[in-house]
Amino acid sequence: MSAFDSHTRRLLAQLIGFDTVSRHSNLELIDFVERYLAEHGVTARRIANADGSKANLLARIGPAVAGGVVLSGHTDVVPVDGQPWRTDPFELVDGGDGRLYGRGSCDMKGFLACALAEVPNWQAMALTRPIYLAFSYDEEIGCLGAPTMIERLMADEPTPAAVIIGEPTRMQPVVAQKGITTLRTTVTGREAHSSQVYQGVSAIHVAAKLVSKIEGIMQELIDEGALESVFNVAHSSLHVGTIEGGTAINIMARECHFDWEIRHLPSDGFEALFARFSEFAAALEGELRQRAPEVSIVTERLIETVPALADRDNEPALTLCRYLLDDPDVDTGGVAYATEGGQFQRAGLATVVCGPGSIEQAHQPDESIEVDQLAAGERFMRRLGERLAE
């Protein structure tokens, strides 16, 4: 690897060395990045969470003028518990196969390392438009950190022209993503001996009807043609991940709850899809209360809706990506997973998702990033500086 490549690699190793699984604090990593930026004359601002245990970091390189570019990435990673790693997940390991291994190598500390490695060069270029580093916390558990950082950006800085979310896309611009909402539905029934099926109401049986309805809603969407071909799953998806209830095989269950999600197309939205479920649940609850007035079906959001990223109003960001990739005809696409892109778009900023590495490596044991992808990320950052110094 070249000396420049080695700088990126060293930074990636340092970033991976911080265990920033979402259940832990990210402040040691934030301290490190803050010191690194200060060494190169860049002042960063922290935007902490309510109890101060985690923080976003927002930094500007270049003048305080409109037309800048935001490079957005999250600092947290998913857990490694129970995964059969062959190496220490919090140590960057060269596999000798053109890949570097470690938790967060592709999702998404590789992007952070590429951006940080270029900071000294950006500082030396005398940029005419700024580059913002917007590093967030708790993206992996619901994009919780970004909203306050975006608010600070919009309140304190001239309006940027483009936002690039550096999730791993193999350096292909992504112009659309689904939104996501996670929910918990709790069913309360009436206990009775299992031989007396008309004396009680099994919360488990009621939950089963609700789960079947959730799957049925997807088929309704398909039948209605509510499809967007940019996604590999072309319709909004609804999925039940866990279910728990009951106390014994011979007792009609008093309680059952299940956790589920709605990943909605930009054109669908969460509320319209949830209304289909809630109308069915209300009708079912009303019917069952004729037999047992204490029956209830209650659904709560576990995490507030992460908005979808729609393929609209993104021309400045997409045009910039095509220039930086030196490919005016580069393919664009959509992804089913959630990112912070929709949150930036909601603030009125032209946004695309584009970063090194493959999403197929994300969240896996032995997560890795190809050295060639890091090199592509480095070229992208270098050309960004050249563009904004014109």
Tab-separated table of C-alpha atoms in Angstrom:
chain	number	residue	atom	x	y	z
A	1	MET	CA	0.000	0.000	0.000
A	2	SER	CA	1.135	3.557	-0.621
A	3	ALA	CA	2.009	5.965	2.192
A	4	PHE	CA	-1.398	7.607	1.692
A	5	ASP	CA	-3.109	4.236	1.863
A	6	SER	CA	-1.192	3.438	5.029
A	7	HIS	CA	-2.543	6.582	6.693
A	8	THR	CA	-6.110	5.473	5.985
A	9	ARG	CA	-5.347	1.966	7.138
A	10	ARG	CA	-3.797	3.208	10.382
A	11	LEU	CA	-6.829	5.368	11.082
A	12	LEU	CA	-9.166	2.461	10.338
A	13	ALA	CA	-7.235	0.276	12.778
A	14	GLN	CA	-7.563	2.926	15.477
A	15	LEU	CA	-11.286	3.395	14.860
A	16	ILE	CA	-11.984	-0.339	14.930
A	17	GLY	CA	-10.037	-0.582	18.192
A	18	PHE	CA	-12.837	1.315	19.930
A	19	ASP	CA	-15.681	-1.008	20.959
A	20	THR	CA	-18.582	1.225	19.905
A	21	VAL	CA	-21.304	-1.407	19.933
A	22	SER	CA	-24.491	0.617	20.353
A	23	ARG	CA	-25.064	-0.505	23.945
A	24	HIS	CA	-21.741	1.106	24.890
A	25	SER	CA	-20.573	4.722	24.914
A	26	ASN	CA	-18.821	6.093	21.838
A	27	LEU	CA	-17.031	8.878	23.716
A	28	GLU	CA	-13.533	7.362	23.540
A	29	LEU	CA	-13.794	7.295	19.745
A	30	ILE	CA	-15.189	10.835	19.729
A	31	ASP	CA	-12.273	11.977	21.918
A	32	PHE	CA	-9.828	10.409	19.476
A	33	VAL	CA	-11.401	12.029	16.411
A	34	GLU	CA	-11.624	15.378	18.178
A	35	ARG	CA	-7.906	15.297	19.042
A	36	TYR	CA	-6.983	14.195	15.527
A	37	LEU	CA	-8.936	17.063	13.979
A	38	ALA	CA	-7.468	19.567	16.438
A	39	GLU	CA	-3.956	18.451	15.441
A	40	HIS	CA	-4.849	19.578	11.916
A	41	GLY	CA	-6.427	22.860	12.948
A	42	VAL	CA	-10.058	21.754	12.769
A	43	THR	CA	-12.492	22.534	15.581
A	44	ALA	CA	-15.273	20.033	16.161
A	45	ARG	CA	-18.538	20.405	18.062
A	46	ARG	CA	-20.117	17.700	20.167
A	47	ILE	CA	-23.864	17.202	20.263
A	48	ALA	CA	-24.443	14.859	23.196
A	49	ASN	CA	-27.368	12.646	24.063
A	50	ALA	CA	-29.577	13.382	27.079
A	51	ASP	CA	-27.335	11.773	29.698
A	52	GLY	CA	-24.021	12.707	28.079
A	53	SER	CA	-22.948	9.095	27.568
A	54	LYS	CA	-22.760	9.409	23.771
A	55	ALA	CA	-22.192	12.195	21.297
A	56	ASN	CA	-22.366	13.203	17.671
A	57	LEU	CA	-19.434	15.120	16.268
A	58	LEU	CA	-19.808	17.908	13.715
A	59	ALA	CA	-16.803	19.599	12.113
A	60	ARG	CA	-16.319	22.039	9.247
A	61	ILE	CA	-13.198	22.158	7.081
A	62	GLY	CA	-13.163	25.303	4.974
A	63	PRO	CA	-15.052	28.584	4.994
A	64	ALA	CA	-18.497	29.196	6.484
A	65	VAL	CA	-20.261	29.681	3.164
A	66	ALA	CA	-23.193	28.001	1.458
A	67	GLY	CA	-22.697	25.202	-1.052
A	68	GLY	CA	-20.648	22.801	1.052
A	69	VAL	CA	-20.787	19.010	1.224
A	70	VAL	CA	-21.684	16.930	4.266
A	71	LEU	CA	-19.980	13.565	4.742
A	72	SER	CA	-22.182	11.637	7.150
A	73	GLY	CA	-21.293	8.440	8.947
A	74	HIS	CA	-22.233	6.628	12.127
A	75	THR	CA	-19.705	5.676	14.789
A	76	ASP	CA	-21.619	2.770	16.349
A	77	VAL	CA	-21.442	-0.851	15.267
A	78	VAL	CA	-23.591	-3.931	15.819
A	79	PRO	CA	-22.752	-6.559	18.464
A	80	VAL	CA	-20.470	-9.531	17.915
A	81	ASP	CA	-22.082	-11.713	20.605
A	82	GLY	CA	-22.449	-15.339	19.533
A	83	GLN	CA	-20.795	-14.814	16.161
A	84	PRO	CA	-17.973	-17.225	15.185
A	85	TRP	CA	-15.210	-14.692	14.526
A	86	ARG	CA	-11.849	-16.136	13.551
A	87	THR	CA	-10.050	-12.987	14.739
A	88	ASP	CA	-10.489	-10.350	17.426
A	89	PRO	CA	-13.372	-8.265	15.999
A	90	PHE	CA	-11.984	-5.086	17.553
A	91	GLU	CA	-8.571	-5.409	15.960
A	92	LEU	CA	-7.984	-4.688	12.279
A	93	VAL	CA	-6.525	-7.809	10.674
A	94	ASP	CA	-5.037	-8.089	7.187
A	95	GLY	CA	-6.340	-11.387	5.840
A	96	GLY	CA	-3.719	-11.554	3.089
A	97	ASP	CA	-6.590	-11.909	0.630
A	98	GLY	CA	-7.055	-8.272	-0.298
A	99	ARG	CA	-9.384	-7.685	2.647
A	100	LEU	CA	-9.088	-6.041	6.037
A	101	TYR	CA	-11.147	-7.659	8.799
A	102	GLY	CA	-12.797	-6.133	11.863
A	103	ARG	CA	-16.159	-5.045	13.216
A	104	GLY	CA	-17.134	-1.852	11.439
A	105	SER	CA	-14.519	-2.224	8.704
A	106	CYS	CA	-17.207	-1.730	6.061
A	107	ASP	CA	-20.154	-0.573	8.210
A	108	MET	CA	-18.964	2.081	8.367
A	109	LYS	CA	-15.618	2.976	9.866
A	110	GLY	CA	-13.930	2.464	6.488
A	111	PHE	CA	-15.754	5.547	5.212
A	112	LEU	CA	-14.847	7.512	8.339
A	113	ALA	CA	-11.189	6.574	7.920
A	114	CYS	CA	-11.148	7.639	4.269
A	115	ALA	CA	-12.594	11.034	5.188
A	116	LEU	CA	-10.327	11.620	8.197
A	117	ALA	CA	-7.210	10.648	6.240
A	118	GLU	CA	-7.881	13.412	3.728
A	119	VAL	CA	-8.352	16.185	6.327
A	120	PRO	CA	-4.707	17.394	6.201
A	121	ASN	CA	-4.890	17.678	2.414
A	122	TRP	CA	-8.224	19.514	2.534
A	123	GLN	CA	-6.732	21.959	5.017
A	124	ALA	CA	-3.815	22.629	2.679
A	125	MET	CA	-6.074	23.200	-0.345
A	126	ALA	CA	-7.730	26.418	0.814
A	127	LEU	CA	-11.225	25.189	0.048
A	128	THR	CA	-13.672	27.730	-1.365
A	129	ARG	CA	-16.657	25.700	-0.110
A	130	PRO	CA	-16.682	23.675	3.092
A	131	ILE	CA	-16.622	19.972	3.815
A	132	TYR	CA	-18.558	18.905	6.900
A	133	LEU	CA	-17.839	15.763	8.868
A	134	ALA	CA	-21.053	14.634	10.565
A	135	PHE	CA	-20.388	11.577	12.731
A	136	SER	CA	-23.390	10.228	14.643
A	137	TYR	CA	-24.213	7.788	17.430
A	138	ASP	CA	-26.877	5.061	17.663
A	139	GLU	CA	-27.620	4.726	13.963
A	140	GLU	CA	-27.743	0.956	14.287
A	141	ILE	CA	-30.594	1.025	16.807
A	142	GLY	CA	-32.882	3.462	15.039
A	143	CYS	CA	-30.914	6.465	13.693
A	144	LEU	CA	-31.326	8.104	17.101
A	145	GLY	CA	-28.378	10.493	17.087
A	146	ALA	CA	-28.571	12.197	13.712
A	147	PRO	CA	-31.667	14.417	14.212
A	148	THR	CA	-30.042	16.685	16.818
A	149	MET	CA	-26.877	16.906	14.738
A	150	ILE	CA	-28.875	17.880	11.661
A	151	GLU	CA	-30.713	20.519	13.672
A	152	ARG	CA	-27.386	22.007	14.790
A	153	LEU	CA	-26.006	21.913	11.263
A	154	MET	CA	-29.025	23.729	9.836
A	155	ALA	CA	-29.123	26.267	12.663
A	156	ASP	CA	-25.436	27.132	12.841
A	157	GLU	CA	-24.088	26.753	9.314
A	158	PRO	CA	-24.824	28.083	5.824
A	159	THR	CA	-26.938	25.589	3.898
A	160	PRO	CA	-24.883	22.777	2.329
A	161	ALA	CA	-25.462	21.826	-1.293
A	162	ALA	CA	-25.218	18.052	-0.833
A	163	VAL	CA	-25.072	15.248	1.705
A	164	ILE	CA	-23.269	11.952	1.106
A	165	ILE	CA	-24.114	9.151	3.517
A	166	GLY	CA	-21.129	6.791	3.473
A	167	GLU	CA	-22.882	3.460	4.026
A	168	PRO	CA	-21.251	0.574	2.127
A	169	THR	CA	-22.592	0.647	-1.440
A	170	ARG	CA	-19.427	-0.384	-3.320
A	171	MET	CA	-19.138	3.280	-4.298
A	172	GLN	CA	-22.401	3.153	-6.267
A	173	PRO	CA	-24.776	6.052	-5.580
A	174	VAL	CA	-27.993	4.975	-3.872
A	175	VAL	CA	-30.879	7.383	-4.374
A	176	ALA	CA	-33.664	5.671	-2.434
A	177	GLN	CA	-34.109	3.692	0.751
A	178	LYS	CA	-37.056	2.339	2.655
A	179	GLY	CA	-38.135	3.855	5.945
A	180	ILE	CA	-38.519	1.716	9.033
A	181	THR	CA	-40.653	1.645	12.159
A	182	THR	CA	-40.351	-1.006	14.871
A	183	LEU	CA	-43.350	-1.872	16.991
A	184	ARG	CA	-44.556	-4.070	19.824
A	185	THR	CA	-48.104	-5.395	19.942
A	186	THR	CA	-49.349	-6.707	23.287
A	187	VAL	CA	-52.498	-8.827	23.442
A	188	THR	CA	-54.337	-9.333	26.723
A	189	GLY	CA	-56.820	-12.190	26.799
A	190	ARG	CA	-58.656	-14.142	29.500
A	191	GLU	CA	-57.097	-17.157	31.212
A	192	ALA	CA	-59.059	-20.408	31.407
A	193	HIS	CA	-58.466	-24.137	31.486
A	194	SER	CA	-57.468	-25.253	28.016
A	195	SER	CA	-60.319	-27.766	27.946
A	196	GLN	CA	-62.845	-24.935	28.316
A	197	VAL	CA	-62.058	-23.030	25.145
A	198	TYR	CA	-65.203	-20.878	25.246
A	199	GLN	CA	-64.607	-19.597	28.769
A	200	GLY	CA	-61.380	-17.806	27.933
A	201	VAL	CA	-59.675	-15.918	25.127
A	202	SER	CA	-56.182	-17.086	24.253
A	203	ALA	CA	-53.878	-14.121	23.723
A	204	ILE	CA	-51.656	-16.395	21.664
A	205	HIS	CA	-54.453	-17.299	19.264
A	206	VAL	CA	-55.376	-13.635	18.911
A	207	ALA	CA	-51.734	-12.755	18.263
A	208	ALA	CA	-51.605	-15.448	15.586
A	209	LYS	CA	-54.491	-13.793	13.742
A	210	LEU	CA	-52.696	-10.460	13.942
A	211	VAL	CA	-49.438	-11.946	12.656
A	212	SER	CA	-51.321	-13.509	9.750
A	213	LYS	CA	-52.847	-10.120	8.969
A	214	ILE	CA	-49.411	-8.513	8.983
A	215	GLU	CA	-48.240	-10.960	6.324
A	216	GLY	CA	-51.514	-10.516	4.457
A	217	ILE	CA	-50.989	-6.771	4.177
A	218	MET	CA	-47.897	-7.421	2.078
A	219	GLN	CA	-49.927	-9.509	-0.355
A	220	GLU	CA	-52.537	-6.748	-0.521
A	221	LEU	CA	-49.806	-4.293	-1.524
A	222	ILE	CA	-48.567	-6.614	-4.241
A	223	ASP	CA	-52.090	-7.176	-5.574
A	224	GLU	CA	-52.679	-3.411	-5.639
A	225	GLY	CA	-49.443	-2.815	-7.565
A	226	ALA	CA	-47.853	-0.709	-4.806
A	227	LEU	CA	-44.375	-1.490	-6.100
A	228	GLU	CA	-41.133	0.374	-6.748
A	229	SER	CA	-38.770	-1.593	-8.957
A	230	VAL	CA	-35.677	0.260	-7.697
A	231	PHE	CA	-35.787	-2.008	-4.611
A	232	ASN	CA	-34.907	-5.712	-4.689
A	233	VAL	CA	-38.027	-6.257	-2.543
A	234	ALA	CA	-40.299	-4.020	-4.589
A	235	HIS	CA	-43.083	-3.581	-2.021
A	236	SER	CA	-43.201	-2.350	1.549
A	237	SER	CA	-42.333	-5.246	3.836
A	238	LEU	CA	-43.826	-6.184	7.202
A	239	HIS	CA	-42.072	-8.711	9.400
A	240	VAL	CA	-42.594	-10.219	12.855
A	241	GLY	CA	-39.270	-10.907	14.518
A	242	THR	CA	-40.110	-12.228	17.992
A	243	ILE	CA	-43.186	-13.511	19.812
A	244	GLU	CA	-43.663	-14.520	23.438
A	245	GLY	CA	-46.631	-15.512	25.559
A	246	GLY	CA	-48.416	-18.038	27.722
A	247	THR	CA	-47.546	-19.785	30.975
A	248	ALA	CA	-48.400	-23.468	30.438
A	249	ILE	CA	-49.670	-25.758	27.709
A	250	ASN	CA	-52.983	-26.333	29.500
A	251	ILE	CA	-53.756	-22.664	30.252
A	252	MET	CA	-55.317	-20.348	27.714
A	253	ALA	CA	-52.761	-17.543	27.572
A	254	ARG	CA	-53.601	-14.272	29.275
A	255	GLU	CA	-50.846	-12.323	27.536
A	256	CYS	CA	-48.809	-12.488	24.366
A	257	HIS	CA	-46.655	-9.868	22.718
A	258	PHE	CA	-44.723	-9.738	19.493
A	259	ASP	CA	-42.199	-7.320	18.033
A	260	TRP	CA	-42.449	-6.413	14.386
A	261	GLU	CA	-41.397	-3.889	11.800
A	262	ILE	CA	-42.695	-2.010	8.807
A	263	ARG	CA	-40.153	-1.116	6.120
A	264	HIS	CA	-42.115	1.244	3.931
A	265	LEU	CA	-41.541	2.488	0.419
A	266	PRO	CA	-41.090	6.249	0.075
A	267	SER	CA	-44.421	6.307	-1.786
A	268	ASP	CA	-46.327	4.391	0.916
A	269	GLY	CA	-45.377	5.975	4.207
A	270	PHE	CA	-45.767	4.380	7.612
A	271	GLU	CA	-49.124	5.757	8.710
A	272	ALA	CA	-51.116	4.386	5.775
A	273	LEU	CA	-49.710	0.894	6.247
A	274	PHE	CA	-50.148	0.882	9.994
A	275	ALA	CA	-53.763	2.002	9.562
A	276	ARG	CA	-54.520	-1.275	7.753
A	277	PHE	CA	-53.269	-3.238	10.734
A	278	SER	CA	-54.830	-1.036	13.412
A	279	GLU	CA	-58.273	-1.133	11.764
A	280	PHE	CA	-58.160	-4.936	11.692
A	281	ALA	CA	-56.927	-5.048	15.308
A	282	ALA	CA	-59.684	-2.708	16.497
A	283	ALA	CA	-62.383	-4.780	14.826
A	284	LEU	CA	-60.969	-8.007	16.277
A	285	GLU	CA	-60.724	-6.470	19.745
A	286	GLY	CA	-64.323	-5.268	19.581
A	287	GLU	CA	-65.546	-8.699	18.574
A	288	LEU	CA	-63.672	-10.482	21.369
A	289	ARG	CA	-64.805	-8.030	24.036
A	290	GLN	CA	-68.329	-9.320	23.523
A	291	ARG	CA	-67.123	-12.464	25.289
A	292	ALA	CA	-64.408	-11.026	27.561
A	293	PRO	CA	-64.470	-7.247	28.183
A	294	GLU	CA	-60.882	-7.270	29.470
A	295	VAL	CA	-59.462	-8.245	26.084
A	296	SER	CA	-57.150	-5.609	24.623
A	297	ILE	CA	-54.767	-5.177	21.703
A	298	VAL	CA	-52.224	-2.404	22.206
A	299	THR	CA	-49.434	-1.457	19.800
A	300	GLU	CA	-46.588	0.905	20.667
A	301	ARG	CA	-43.637	2.155	18.683
A	302	LEU	CA	-40.344	0.869	20.018
A	303	ILE	CA	-38.423	3.345	17.890
A	304	GLU	CA	-39.852	6.341	16.089
A	305	THR	CA	-40.152	6.078	12.326
A	306	VAL	CA	-36.910	6.471	10.397
A	307	PRO	CA	-38.020	8.277	7.235
A	308	ALA	CA	-37.477	6.839	3.792
A	309	LEU	CA	-35.109	8.424	1.287
A	310	ALA	CA	-37.021	9.222	-1.882
A	311	ASP	CA	-35.476	9.560	-5.331
A	312	ARG	CA	-36.212	13.275	-5.603
A	313	ASP	CA	-34.534	16.651	-5.105
A	314	ASN	CA	-31.127	14.967	-5.100
A	315	GLU	CA	-29.584	16.261	-8.317
A	316	PRO	CA	-26.782	18.322	-6.687
A	317	ALA	CA	-25.638	15.330	-4.623
A	318	LEU	CA	-25.991	12.843	-7.482
A	319	THR	CA	-24.184	15.073	-9.964
A	320	LEU	CA	-21.372	15.537	-7.464
A	321	CYS	CA	-21.037	11.779	-6.926
A	322	ARG	CA	-20.876	11.166	-10.664
A	323	TYR	CA	-18.070	13.717	-10.938
A	324	LEU	CA	-16.136	12.311	-7.999
A	325	LEU	CA	-16.467	8.795	-9.388
A	326	ASP	CA	-15.491	10.073	-12.852
A	327	ASP	CA	-18.477	8.243	-14.302
A	328	PRO	CA	-21.370	10.350	-15.651
A	329	ASP	CA	-23.359	7.192	-16.409
A	330	VAL	CA	-22.822	5.387	-13.104
A	331	ASP	CA	-25.780	3.227	-12.129
A	332	THR	CA	-27.962	4.308	-9.240
A	333	GLY	CA	-30.239	2.185	-7.131
A	334	GLY	CA	-32.265	1.731	-3.978
A	335	VAL	CA	-31.738	-0.266	-0.802
A	336	ALA	CA	-34.147	-1.917	1.610
A	337	TYR	CA	-32.111	-1.115	4.706
A	338	ALA	CA	-32.481	2.170	6.579
A	339	THR	CA	-29.907	4.954	6.751
A	340	GLU	CA	-29.813	8.518	8.023
A	341	GLY	CA	-30.401	9.703	4.448
A	342	GLY	CA	-34.118	10.271	4.914
A	343	GLN	CA	-33.450	12.432	7.966
A	344	PHE	CA	-31.157	14.737	5.991
A	345	GLN	CA	-33.616	14.833	3.089
A	346	ARG	CA	-36.419	15.755	5.496
A	347	ALA	CA	-34.323	18.793	6.463
A	348	GLY	CA	-34.353	19.898	2.822
A	349	LEU	CA	-30.873	18.704	1.834
A	350	ALA	CA	-30.013	16.908	-1.417
A	351	THR	CA	-28.888	13.464	-0.263
A	352	VAL	CA	-27.468	10.250	-1.692
A	353	VAL	CA	-25.861	7.200	-0.105
A	354	CYS	CA	-22.412	6.249	-1.388
A	355	GLY	CA	-19.496	4.602	0.379
A	356	PRO	CA	-16.814	1.902	0.214
A	357	GLY	CA	-17.444	-1.741	1.005
A	358	SER	CA	-20.372	-4.078	0.519
A	359	ILE	CA	-23.512	-4.281	2.629
A	360	GLU	CA	-23.226	-8.053	2.244
A	361	GLN	CA	-20.318	-7.895	4.711
A	362	ALA	CA	-22.180	-5.774	7.252
A	363	HIS	CA	-23.326	-7.329	10.557
A	364	GLN	CA	-21.569	-10.609	9.702
A	365	PRO	CA	-18.863	-12.497	11.583
A	366	ASP	CA	-15.490	-11.727	10.015
A	367	GLU	CA	-16.821	-8.454	8.598
A	368	SER	CA	-14.308	-7.062	6.119
A	369	ILE	CA	-13.625	-4.424	3.510
A	370	GLU	CA	-11.656	-4.855	0.324
A	371	VAL	CA	-8.456	-2.832	0.112
A	372	ASP	CA	-9.534	-1.826	-3.400
A	373	GLN	CA	-12.733	-0.368	-1.979
A	374	LEU	CA	-10.765	1.685	0.535
A	375	ALA	CA	-8.600	2.939	-2.316
A	376	ALA	CA	-11.739	3.933	-4.219
A	377	GLY	CA	-12.966	5.789	-1.139
A	378	GLU	CA	-9.650	7.616	-0.908
A	379	ARG	CA	-9.852	8.740	-4.549
A	380	PHE	CA	-13.401	9.927	-3.923
A	381	MET	CA	-12.266	12.069	-0.988
A	382	ARG	CA	-9.273	13.447	-2.856
A	383	ARG	CA	-11.419	14.511	-5.805
A	384	LEU	CA	-13.953	16.060	-3.424
A	385	GLY	CA	-11.284	18.378	-2.066
A	386	GLU	CA	-10.147	19.290	-5.547
A	387	ARG	CA	-13.737	20.040	-6.568
A	388	LEU	CA	-14.439	22.290	-3.591
A	389	ALA	CA	-11.138	24.140	-4.003
A	390	GLU	CA	-12.044	25.279	-7.527
